[in-house]
Coordinates of C-alpha atoms and ligand atoms in Angstrom, one line a residue:
M1 CA 0.7 -30.7 -19.5
K2 CA -1.9 -27.8 -21.1
T3 CA -2.6 -25.1 -18.8
R4 CA -5.3 -21.9 -19.5
A5 CA -3.6 -18.4 -19.5
A6 CA -3.6 -14.8 -20.8
V7 CA -1.3 -14.2 -22.9
A8 CA 0.5 -10.7 -23.5
F9 CA 1.6 -11.9 -27.3
E10 CA 2.0 -7.6 -28.0
A11 CA 2.6 -4.6 -26.1
G12 CA -0.2 -2.3 -26.2
K13 CA -2.9 -5.1 -27.0
P14 CA -5.1 -6.8 -24.6
L15 CA -4.5 -10.2 -23.1
E16 CA -5.3 -13.1 -25.6
V17 CA -6.8 -16.4 -23.5
V18 CA -5.3 -19.3 -24.9
E19 CA -4.4 -22.7 -24.1
V20 CA -0.5 -23.2 -23.6
D21 CA 2.1 -25.8 -23.2
L22 CA 3.9 -25.9 -19.7
D23 CA 6.6 -28.0 -18.6
G24 CA 7.0 -29.7 -15.2
P25 CA 9.3 -28.1 -12.5
K26 CA 13.4 -29.3 -12.4
A27 CA 15.7 -28.8 -9.7
G28 CA 14.9 -26.8 -7.1
E29 CA 11.2 -25.8 -8.2
V30 CA 7.6 -26.1 -7.8
L31 CA 4.7 -26.1 -10.0
I32 CA 2.0 -24.5 -8.5
E33 CA -1.9 -24.4 -9.5
I34 CA -2.6 -20.4 -8.9
K35 CA -6.6 -20.5 -7.3
A36 CA -6.8 -16.9 -8.0
T37 CA -4.4 -13.9 -8.8
G38 CA -4.9 -9.7 -8.7
I39 CA -4.2 -7.0 -11.6
C40 CA -1.6 -4.7 -10.4
H41 CA -1.0 -1.3 -12.1
T42 CA 2.0 -2.8 -13.2
D43 CA 1.0 -5.6 -15.4
D44 CA -0.4 -2.8 -16.7
F45 CA 2.6 -1.1 -17.0
T46 CA 4.5 -3.7 -18.3
L47 CA 1.7 -4.4 -21.0
S48 CA 2.0 -1.1 -22.3
G49 CA 5.2 -1.3 -23.5
A50 CA 6.6 1.4 -21.0
D51 CA 8.7 -1.6 -18.8
P52 CA 12.7 -1.3 -20.2
E53 CA 12.5 -4.8 -18.7
G54 CA 9.1 -5.8 -21.0
I55 CA 9.5 -9.1 -23.4
F56 CA 6.8 -10.5 -25.6
P57 CA 5.1 -12.8 -25.6
S58 CA 4.5 -13.3 -22.0
I59 CA 2.5 -14.1 -19.4
L60 CA 1.6 -11.6 -16.7
G61 CA 0.5 -11.3 -13.5
H62 CA 2.7 -11.1 -10.1
E63 CA 0.0 -10.7 -7.4
G64 CA -1.2 -14.6 -7.3
A65 CA -2.0 -17.2 -4.5
G66 CA -2.4 -21.0 -5.0
V67 CA -1.3 -24.3 -4.3
V68 CA 1.6 -26.7 -4.9
V69 CA 0.8 -29.3 -7.2
D70 CA 3.9 -31.1 -8.1
V71 CA 7.7 -30.3 -6.4
G72 CA 11.0 -31.0 -8.7
P73 CA 14.1 -32.4 -7.4
G74 CA 15.9 -31.3 -4.1
V75 CA 12.8 -29.4 -2.8
T76 CA 12.6 -29.6 0.8
S77 CA 11.0 -26.5 2.1
L78 CA 7.2 -27.5 0.0
K79 CA 5.4 -30.2 -0.3
K80 CA 2.5 -30.8 -2.4
G81 CA -0.5 -29.4 -0.8
D82 CA 1.4 -26.5 0.5
H83 CA -1.0 -22.8 0.1
V84 CA 1.4 -20.2 -1.6
I85 CA 2.0 -16.6 -2.3
P86 CA 4.3 -16.4 -5.7
L87 CA 7.2 -14.3 -4.7
Y88 CA 8.2 -11.5 -7.0
T89 CA 11.0 -10.9 -5.1
P90 CA 12.4 -14.2 -3.9
E91 CA 14.4 -14.9 -0.6
C92 CA 17.4 -17.3 -1.2
R93 CA 18.9 -16.7 2.3
E94 CA 22.1 -17.1 0.9
C95 CA 23.3 -14.3 -1.7
Y96 CA 25.3 -11.4 -0.6
S97 CA 22.3 -9.0 -0.4
C98 CA 20.0 -12.1 2.0
R99 CA 23.0 -12.4 4.2
S100 CA 23.7 -8.4 4.7
G101 CA 20.4 -8.1 6.6
K102 CA 19.9 -4.9 5.2
T103 CA 17.9 -5.3 2.1
N104 CA 15.4 -7.1 0.6
L105 CA 16.1 -7.5 -2.4
C106 CA 17.9 -11.2 -3.5
T107 CA 19.8 -11.5 -6.1
A108 CA 20.6 -15.0 -6.5
I109 CA 17.6 -15.2 -9.9
R110 CA 17.6 -11.3 -10.5
A111 CA 19.2 -11.7 -14.1
T112 CA 17.5 -14.7 -15.5
Q113 CA 14.1 -12.9 -13.8
G114 CA 14.4 -10.3 -15.5
Q115 CA 14.6 -12.0 -18.9
G116 CA 11.4 -13.6 -18.4
L117 CA 13.3 -17.1 -18.1
M118 CA 13.7 -20.2 -15.0
P119 CA 17.4 -19.8 -12.9
D120 CA 18.3 -22.1 -15.8
G121 CA 18.1 -20.1 -18.8
T122 CA 15.0 -21.6 -20.2
T123 CA 11.1 -21.0 -20.3
R124 CA 8.7 -23.8 -19.4
F125 CA 5.3 -22.3 -21.2
S126 CA 5.3 -22.3 -24.9
F127 CA 2.3 -21.9 -27.6
E128 CA 2.6 -23.3 -30.9
G129 CA 6.3 -24.7 -30.4
K130 CA 7.6 -21.2 -30.0
P131 CA 8.6 -20.0 -26.3
I132 CA 6.7 -17.7 -23.8
Y133 CA 8.1 -16.0 -21.7
H134 CA 8.1 -15.5 -17.8
Y135 CA 6.8 -12.5 -16.0
M136 CA 8.5 -11.1 -12.4
G137 CA 9.3 -14.8 -12.1
C138 CA 5.5 -16.1 -11.4
S139 CA 3.3 -15.4 -13.9
T140 CA 0.0 -15.4 -12.4
F141 CA -2.3 -14.8 -15.4
S142 CA -1.6 -18.8 -16.0
N143 CA -3.9 -21.6 -14.6
F144 CA -0.6 -23.3 -13.4
T145 CA 2.7 -21.9 -13.5
V146 CA 6.2 -22.7 -12.2
L147 CA 8.1 -21.2 -9.7
P148 CA 12.0 -21.8 -8.1
E149 CA 11.6 -22.8 -4.5
I150 CA 13.3 -19.6 -3.3
A151 CA 10.7 -18.0 -4.9
V152 CA 7.4 -19.1 -3.0
A153 CA 6.0 -18.4 0.6
K154 CA 3.7 -21.1 2.2
I155 CA 1.3 -20.0 4.2
D156 CA -1.9 -20.6 6.5
P157 CA -4.4 -22.9 4.9
A158 CA -7.5 -21.2 6.2
A159 CA -6.3 -17.8 4.6
A160 CA -8.9 -17.4 1.3
F161 CA -7.2 -17.3 -1.9
D162 CA -9.3 -14.8 -3.7
K163 CA -8.1 -12.1 -0.4
V164 CA -4.7 -13.0 0.0
C165 CA -3.9 -13.4 -3.3
Y166 CA -3.7 -9.6 -3.0
V167 CA -0.6 -9.7 0.2
G168 CA 1.6 -11.2 -3.2
C169 CA 2.2 -7.3 -4.2
G170 CA -0.5 -4.3 -3.2
V171 CA -1.0 -5.2 0.5
T172 CA 2.9 -6.4 1.3
T173 CA 4.3 -3.1 -1.0
G174 CA 2.2 -0.2 0.9
V175 CA 1.9 -1.7 4.3
G176 CA 6.0 -2.9 4.3
A177 CA 6.4 0.5 3.0
V178 CA 5.4 2.1 5.9
I179 CA 6.8 -0.6 8.5
N180 CA 10.2 -1.6 6.5
T181 CA 11.1 1.3 4.2
A182 CA 9.9 4.1 6.1
K183 CA 9.9 2.8 9.5
V184 CA 7.2 5.4 10.8
E185 CA 6.5 6.4 14.5
I186 CA 3.6 6.8 16.4
G187 CA 2.2 10.6 16.4
S188 CA 3.5 11.2 12.7
T189 CA 2.6 13.0 9.5
A190 CA 2.3 11.2 6.7
V191 CA 0.8 12.2 2.8
V192 CA 0.0 9.7 0.5
F193 CA -0.4 10.5 -3.4
G194 CA -1.8 8.1 -5.1
L195 CA -5.0 5.7 -3.3
G196 CA -5.2 3.2 -5.6
G197 CA -4.6 -0.3 -4.5
I198 CA -1.2 0.3 -3.2
G199 CA -1.7 4.2 -1.8
L200 CA -4.6 3.0 0.4
N201 CA -2.6 -0.3 1.8
V202 CA 0.2 2.6 2.8
I203 CA -2.9 4.4 4.7
Q204 CA -3.7 1.0 6.4
G205 CA -0.2 0.7 7.3
L206 CA -0.3 4.5 8.8
R207 CA -2.8 3.3 10.6
L208 CA -1.6 0.5 12.3
A209 CA 1.8 2.6 12.9
G210 CA -0.2 5.1 14.6
A211 CA 0.8 8.2 12.9
D212 CA -2.1 11.2 13.8
M213 CA -2.3 13.1 10.2
I214 CA -3.1 11.4 7.0
I215 CA -3.5 13.3 4.0
G216 CA -4.1 11.1 0.8
V217 CA -3.8 13.0 -2.6
D218 CA -5.9 12.1 -5.6
L219 CA -7.0 13.6 -8.8
N220 CA -10.3 11.5 -8.2
N221 CA -12.5 12.6 -5.5
A222 CA -14.2 9.1 -5.7
K223 CA -10.8 8.5 -3.9
K224 CA -12.1 10.4 -0.6
E225 CA -14.3 8.0 0.9
W226 CA -12.0 5.0 0.2
G227 CA -9.2 6.4 2.0
E228 CA -11.2 7.6 5.1
R229 CA -12.7 4.0 5.3
F230 CA -9.0 3.3 5.9
G231 CA -7.2 5.8 7.8
M232 CA -6.8 9.2 6.0
T233 CA -7.7 12.1 8.0
H234 CA -7.3 14.7 5.5
F235 CA -8.3 14.6 1.2
V236 CA -6.4 17.0 -1.3
N237 CA -7.4 16.9 -4.8
P238 CA -4.7 19.0 -6.2
T239 CA -6.6 20.8 -9.1
E240 CA -9.0 21.9 -6.8
I241 CA -6.6 24.1 -4.4
D242 CA -5.8 27.5 -4.7
G243 CA -1.9 27.3 -6.5
D244 CA 1.1 24.8 -5.8
I245 CA 0.5 21.4 -3.8
V246 CA 3.4 21.7 -1.8
P247 CA 2.8 24.7 0.0
Y248 CA -0.6 24.1 0.7
L249 CA 0.3 20.9 2.5
V250 CA 3.3 22.1 3.9
N251 CA 1.5 24.4 5.5
L252 CA -1.2 21.9 6.4
T253 CA 1.5 19.6 8.3
K254 CA 2.8 22.8 10.2
R255 CA 2.4 21.7 13.9
R256 CA 2.2 23.2 17.4
G257 CA 5.7 25.9 18.0
D258 CA 6.8 24.7 14.1
L259 CA 7.8 27.7 11.8
I260 CA 7.8 25.5 8.8
G261 CA 5.7 22.6 8.5
G262 CA 6.2 19.6 6.4
A263 CA 5.1 15.6 6.5
D264 CA 7.5 13.5 8.6
Y265 CA 6.9 11.0 5.8
T266 CA 5.7 10.6 2.4
F267 CA 4.8 8.4 -0.5
D268 CA 4.5 8.5 -4.0
C269 CA 1.7 5.8 -5.0
T270 CA 1.3 7.6 -8.4
G271 CA 4.8 6.4 -10.7
N272 CA 4.0 10.3 -12.1
T273 CA 7.8 11.9 -11.6
K274 CA 6.4 15.2 -10.8
V275 CA 4.5 13.9 -8.1
M276 CA 7.3 12.2 -6.6
R277 CA 9.1 15.7 -6.6
Q278 CA 5.9 17.6 -5.0
A279 CA 6.5 14.4 -2.3
L280 CA 10.0 15.1 -1.4
E281 CA 9.3 18.9 -1.5
A282 CA 6.5 18.1 0.6
S283 CA 8.2 16.4 3.5
H284 CA 9.9 18.3 6.7
R285 CA 13.2 20.1 6.4
G286 CA 15.7 18.2 8.6
W287 CA 14.7 14.9 8.4
G288 CA 11.6 14.0 6.0
K289 CA 11.6 10.7 4.7
S290 CA 9.7 10.8 0.9
V291 CA 9.4 6.8 -0.3
V292 CA 8.9 6.2 -4.1
I293 CA 7.1 3.2 -4.7
G294 CA 5.3 4.2 -7.7
V295 CA 7.5 2.8 -11.3
A296 CA 7.2 5.3 -14.0
G297 CA 8.1 4.5 -17.6
A298 CA 11.6 3.8 -19.4
G299 CA 13.7 6.7 -19.8
Q300 CA 11.7 9.0 -17.2
E301 CA 13.9 10.6 -14.5
I302 CA 13.4 12.3 -11.3
S303 CA 14.9 16.0 -10.2
T304 CA 14.5 18.6 -7.5
R305 CA 17.4 21.0 -6.4
P306 CA 20.4 18.8 -4.5
F307 CA 19.4 21.9 -1.4
Q308 CA 16.2 20.1 -0.8
L309 CA 18.8 17.2 0.2
V310 CA 21.5 18.8 1.8
T311 CA 19.0 20.6 4.1
G312 CA 17.7 16.7 5.2
R313 CA 15.1 15.4 3.4
N314 CA 15.6 12.1 2.6
W315 CA 14.9 10.2 -0.6
M316 CA 14.3 6.7 -1.0
G317 CA 12.4 3.9 -2.8
T318 CA 10.9 0.8 -1.9
A319 CA 10.2 -2.7 -4.0
F320 CA 7.9 -5.5 -2.4
G321 CA 7.8 -2.9 1.0
G322 CA 10.4 -3.8 1.4
A323 CA 9.6 -7.5 2.9
R324 CA 11.4 -10.4 3.1
G325 CA 9.1 -12.8 1.1
R326 CA 9.3 -16.3 2.5
T327 CA 10.0 -14.6 6.1
D328 CA 7.5 -11.6 5.6
V329 CA 4.5 -12.8 3.2
P330 CA 3.3 -15.6 5.9
K331 CA 3.0 -13.3 8.6
I332 CA 0.9 -10.8 6.6
V333 CA -1.2 -13.2 5.8
D334 CA -1.7 -13.8 9.7
W335 CA -2.2 -10.3 10.3
Y336 CA -5.2 -10.4 8.0
L337 CA -6.6 -13.8 9.5
D338 CA -6.3 -11.7 13.3
G339 CA -8.2 -9.1 11.6
K340 CA -5.0 -6.3 12.2
I341 CA -5.2 -5.7 8.4
E342 CA -7.9 -5.5 5.5
I343 CA -7.8 -6.5 2.8
D344 CA -11.8 -7.6 1.5
P345 CA -12.9 -4.1 1.4
M346 CA -10.2 -3.4 -1.0
I347 CA -10.8 -6.3 -3.8
T348 CA -14.0 -4.6 -5.6
H349 CA -14.2 -7.5 -8.1
T350 CA -13.8 -10.8 -8.8
L351 CA -13.5 -12.3 -12.2
R352 CA -13.3 -14.9 -14.7
L353 CA -10.1 -15.5 -16.7
E354 CA -11.9 -14.5 -19.8
D355 CA -13.3 -11.3 -18.8
I356 CA -9.3 -10.1 -17.3
N357 CA -9.3 -7.5 -20.1
K358 CA -11.9 -5.9 -17.9
G359 CA -10.5 -5.6 -15.3
F360 CA -7.5 -3.2 -16.8
D361 CA -10.3 -1.5 -18.5
M362 CA -11.9 -0.5 -14.7
M363 CA -7.8 0.0 -13.3
H364 CA -7.6 3.1 -16.6
S365 CA -11.1 4.2 -15.8
G366 CA -10.8 4.5 -11.8
E367 CA -13.9 2.4 -11.7
S368 CA -12.0 -0.2 -9.7
I369 CA -9.1 -0.7 -6.4
R370 CA -8.1 -3.7 -7.5
S371 CA -9.3 -6.6 -9.3
V372 CA -9.0 -10.6 -8.9
V373 CA -9.2 -13.0 -11.5
V374 CA -10.4 -16.5 -9.9
Y375 CA -9.6 -19.9 -12.0
Ligands
NAD401 P1 -3.9 2.2 -9.1 O1 -4.4 2.7 -10.8 O2 -4.9 1.4 -8.3 O3 -3.9 3.6 -8.4 C1 -3.2 4.8 -8.8 C2 -3.8 6.3 -8.1 O4 -3.4 7.4 -8.4 C3 -5.4 6.2 -8.8 O5 -6.4 7.0 -7.6 C4 -5.3 7.6 -9.7 O6 -6.1 8.4 -9.5 C5 -3.8 8.4 -9.1 N1 -2.9 9.5 -9.7 C6 -2.7 9.1 -10.9 N2 -2.1 9.9 -11.3 C7 -2.8 11.6 -10.2 C8 -1.9 12.6 -9.7 N3 -0.9 12.9 -10.8 N4 -1.7 12.8 -8.6 C9 -2.0 12.3 -7.4 N5 -3.0 10.9 -7.4 C10 -2.8 10.8 -9.1 O7 -2.2 1.8 -9.3 P2 -1.5 0.7 -7.9 O8 -1.9 -0.5 -8.3 O9 -2.0 1.4 -7.0 O10 -0.3 1.3 -8.2 C11 0.7 2.4 -8.4 C12 1.7 2.8 -8.2 O11 2.8 1.5 -7.4 C13 2.0 2.1 -9.8 O12 3.2 2.6 -10.5 C14 2.4 0.5 -9.7 O13 3.3 0.2 -11.0 C15 3.5 0.8 -8.4 N6 4.0 -0.6 -7.7 C16 5.0 -0.3 -7.3 C17 5.7 -1.4 -6.2 C18 7.0 -1.5 -5.7 O14 7.0 -2.8 -5.1 N7 7.6 -0.2 -5.9 C19 4.4 -2.2 -5.6 C20 3.6 -2.2 -6.5 C21 3.0 -1.1 -7.6
AHE402 N1 11.3 -3.7 -14.6 C1 11.5 -2.3 -14.5 C2 10.5 -1.6 -13.6 C3 9.5 -2.4 -12.4 C4 9.7 -2.4 -10.9 O1 9.9 -1.6 -10.1 N2 9.0 -3.2 -10.2 C5 9.3 -3.0 -8.9 C6 7.9 -4.0 -8.2 S1 5.9 -3.5 -9.0 C7 5.4 -4.5 -8.7 O2 4.4 -3.9 -9.2 C8 10.4 -4.1 -8.0 O3 10.4 -4.9 -7.1 N3 11.7 -4.0 -8.7 C9 12.5 -4.7 -7.9 C10 13.3 -5.0 -9.3 O4 14.7 -6.3 -8.6 O5 12.8 -5.8 -10.2 C11 11.9 -1.4 -15.1 O6 12.2 -0.4 -15.1 O7 13.2 -1.5 -15.6
ZN403 ZN1 2.5 -4.9 -8.1

């Protein structure tokens, strides 16, 4: 079949909307009509050429929602008409990692996914007879896409596609980082670096978890109001304080009777390796947990004095908020439908596929929180 898609032909160039060819689902696969897709900073990261796994030409996009329109042989858990969210972190429930119960990082199809291929080692997309690669196993910047059954979460059909597509990455990553990865307790103190599409979801996750002090850090003062809307109690712009941000935050988080200070939990949502170090060092001696969420470019490394870890700070990371996609994503959609978490106000712009590059521009300028493309 033919499908309209925004294709990344080359790193660093705008996407081009063209009609591409798409082969139907093979055994264990489903064809999905994508109804809406968010634009995440990671799409921009890969398009920029900074992603070691970036392959071109490819169809980016990994934050979608849509409807199953066809199923391949052997598919048992999905049928035509099901409302679904594609998963860049699948959940096969059979691999060593899934069975461990210790991680959400299913390994069943990770090798081919990283090469822009379906599990059988081929692509379903082509343009003018040449293959177009898949991205993060999802390629939601295409109106129709094919996914393995294990990489699809079935959701409540009452949920609006143009809102819950955000659960496909940003919402789950932010809220999940708090609940699944950091396991924040009631009364905690926390610092969130970077108040974009991910950081604001960390903030609403902290509110849900009952944190007492939620400090947001961003270079953009316009993010103060945004953070406060979702539960942030304090805002810090690192360029507007005297001296280094680390002692500033350590002092700010000092509680009665505590001689040293430091946050119980810190989160990097910037992808900047210097910020990751600040986040670790602003966490509390003896028990602080610092969670790396941001994605850093090829060749970049993090560093700190090992003494920071010797003295009990924990440096950890999270992909997709530690969520097991097929199990947890439908629950997060239900939380949204039940009013436990907010999504609508964070979706600041809705665009047509033809205008998708404007979504990237607004991300760069800081004008948008999340832009969503509706097909
Ligand atoms: P975004 O562009 O919407 O937000 C980034 C925010 O960080 C902006 O508000 C910006 O002003 C702020 N910022 C930038 N540099 C800063 C600095 N030095 N100090 C303080 N604030 C700074 O991006 P997003 O969609 O929220 O994504 C954030 C990061 O998370 C990206 O690196 C993205 O690739 C990554 N990400 C990771 C996962 C995961 O599973 N680990 C999932 C989604 C996104
Ligand atoms: N491909 C990159 C890293 C990109 C990355 O870290 N991706 C995150 C999701 S970001 C979503 O917006 C992730 O889930 N990683 C786990 C995985 O298995 O890919 C690189 O550095 O090679
Ligand atoms: Zn993402």
